[in-house]
Amino acid sequence: MKSDDPLLMILACPIDKGPLLLLDSGDALYNPRLRRRYPIVDGIPQLLPTSGEPGPGNPSDE
């Protein structure tokens, strides 16, 4: 997934329904409000509440 992908405009966190950020590495989406990251596997964001994992305090930390 790339930072200019239009899909990023409609994806939302499955927990708080807020917007997500694409991490610089491009392998995960990040919710800075909950500090949770959601992996992107084979180009498909894994946006189930159970697929989220603790993320960095700041998306540029990775």
XYZ file of N, CA and C in Angstrom:
186
model
N 0.858 -1.169 0.000
C 0.000 0.000 0.000
C 0.902 1.229 0.000
N 0.506 2.240 -0.762
C 1.273 3.476 -0.841
C 0.529 4.605 -0.146
N 1.271 5.629 0.243
C 0.678 6.735 0.998
C -0.366 7.518 0.198
N -0.339 7.441 -1.138
C -1.325 8.160 -1.939
C -2.489 7.272 -2.383
N -2.581 6.085 -1.827
C -3.661 5.153 -2.171
C -5.002 5.731 -1.701
N -5.989 5.869 -2.597
C -7.285 6.432 -2.196
C -8.006 5.594 -1.136
N -7.652 4.335 -1.030
C -8.262 3.470 -0.012
C -7.976 3.991 1.399
N -6.826 4.642 1.591
C -6.488 5.175 2.917
C -7.493 6.216 3.403
N -8.151 6.878 2.471
C -9.125 7.911 2.849
C -10.383 7.319 3.482
N -10.683 6.053 3.190
C -11.922 5.471 3.716
C -11.690 4.419 4.801
N -10.446 3.977 4.982
C -10.172 2.993 6.024
C -10.264 3.645 7.395
N -10.762 2.909 8.362
C -10.906 3.430 9.716
C -10.536 2.343 10.719
N -10.154 2.779 11.885
C -9.830 1.856 12.975
C -11.100 1.080 13.354
N -10.995 -0.239 13.522
C -12.182 -1.016 13.876
C -12.658 -0.773 15.309
N -11.841 -0.132 16.122
C -12.227 0.098 17.515
C -12.855 1.474 17.711
N -12.134 2.548 17.318
C -12.676 3.889 17.552
C -13.210 4.570 16.291
N -13.145 3.874 15.159
C -13.685 4.349 13.873
C -13.000 5.609 13.356
N -11.847 5.959 13.912
C -11.101 7.133 13.465
C -10.143 6.793 12.331
N -9.537 7.814 11.717
C -8.624 7.593 10.595
C -7.338 6.897 11.032
N -6.714 6.235 10.072
C -5.464 5.526 10.302
C -4.359 6.148 9.464
N -3.127 6.010 9.937
C -1.959 6.501 9.222
C -1.169 5.319 8.694
N -0.591 5.475 7.519
C 0.291 4.451 6.972
C 1.675 4.684 7.549
N 2.261 3.664 8.182
C 3.610 3.792 8.716
C 4.614 3.933 7.580
N 5.728 4.589 7.858
C 6.758 4.817 6.846
C 7.223 3.522 6.199
N 7.245 2.452 6.963
C 7.688 1.165 6.429
C 6.688 0.599 5.413
N 5.428 1.078 5.455
C 4.399 0.641 4.520
C 3.818 -0.722 4.819
N 4.180 -1.303 5.966
C 3.703 -2.646 6.287
C 2.608 -2.671 7.351
N 2.135 -1.492 7.757
C 1.104 -1.444 8.794
C 0.399 -0.097 8.776
N -0.832 -0.102 9.282
C -1.590 1.119 9.514
C -1.550 1.381 11.016
N -1.584 2.657 11.386
C -1.392 3.032 12.779
C -2.490 3.972 13.254
N -2.995 3.706 14.455
C -3.958 4.578 15.107
C -3.221 5.272 16.258
N -2.874 6.565 16.096
C -2.120 7.250 17.155
C -2.932 7.504 18.416
N -4.254 7.531 18.303
C -5.085 7.770 19.486
C -5.048 6.590 20.443
N -5.059 5.389 19.900
C -5.037 4.177 20.729
C -3.659 3.532 20.776
N -2.724 4.080 19.981
C -1.375 3.519 19.861
C -1.431 2.042 19.461
N -2.209 1.764 18.418
C -2.360 0.402 17.901
C -1.958 0.396 16.444
N -1.306 -0.688 16.034
C -0.933 -0.849 14.631
C -1.641 -2.077 14.088
N -2.017 -1.991 12.820
C -2.713 -3.072 12.133
C -1.861 -3.480 10.937
N -1.428 -4.722 10.885
C -0.530 -5.146 9.803
C -1.214 -5.150 8.442
N -0.390 -4.999 7.409
C -0.838 -5.143 6.024
C -0.158 -6.401 5.505
N -0.944 -7.417 5.178
C -0.426 -8.702 4.733
C -0.793 -8.902 3.262
N 0.211 -9.070 2.434
C 0.001 -9.239 0.991
C -0.860 -8.125 0.411
N -0.651 -6.903 0.894
C -1.381 -5.742 0.387
C -2.764 -5.555 0.964
N -3.160 -6.402 1.915
C -4.507 -6.335 2.498
C -4.410 -5.931 3.969
N -4.983 -4.768 4.340
C -4.972 -4.354 5.745
C -5.786 -5.326 6.603
N -5.223 -5.730 7.703
C -5.888 -6.635 8.644
C -6.565 -5.781 9.721
N -7.815 -5.403 9.474
C -8.500 -4.439 10.328
C -9.540 -5.072 11.248
N -9.198 -6.186 11.843
C -10.039 -6.774 12.878
C -9.533 -6.279 14.232
N -10.408 -6.040 15.194
C -9.939 -5.592 16.504
C -8.878 -6.522 17.095
N -8.992 -7.812 16.836
C -8.024 -8.758 17.402
C -6.699 -8.772 16.648
N -6.645 -8.199 15.448
C -5.389 -8.187 14.700
C -4.511 -7.000 15.071
N -5.057 -6.037 15.806
C -4.279 -4.886 16.240
C -3.278 -5.291 17.308
N -2.150 -4.598 17.304
C -1.115 -4.864 18.300
C -0.581 -3.538 18.808
N 0.007 -3.523 19.994
C 0.553 -2.261 20.500
C 1.571 -1.698 19.519
N 1.468 -0.407 19.281
C 2.384 0.240 18.351
C 3.241 1.271 19.064
N 4.050 1.968 18.293
C 4.909 2.993 18.884
C 4.100 4.203 19.347
N 4.698 5.022 20.162
C 4.043 6.244 20.610
C 3.903 7.243 19.486
N 4.751 7.136 18.497
C 4.754 8.048 17.356
C 5.021 7.202 16.112
N 4.240 7.347 15.036
C 4.425 6.483 13.872
C 5.807 6.598 13.233
N 6.535 7.664 13.479
C 7.865 7.783 12.907
C 8.906 7.050 13.748
N 8.497 6.459 14.889
C 9.428 5.704 15.735
C 9.880 4.411 15.093
N 9.099 3.884 14.141
C 9.439 2.601 13.537
C 10.407 2.757 12.410
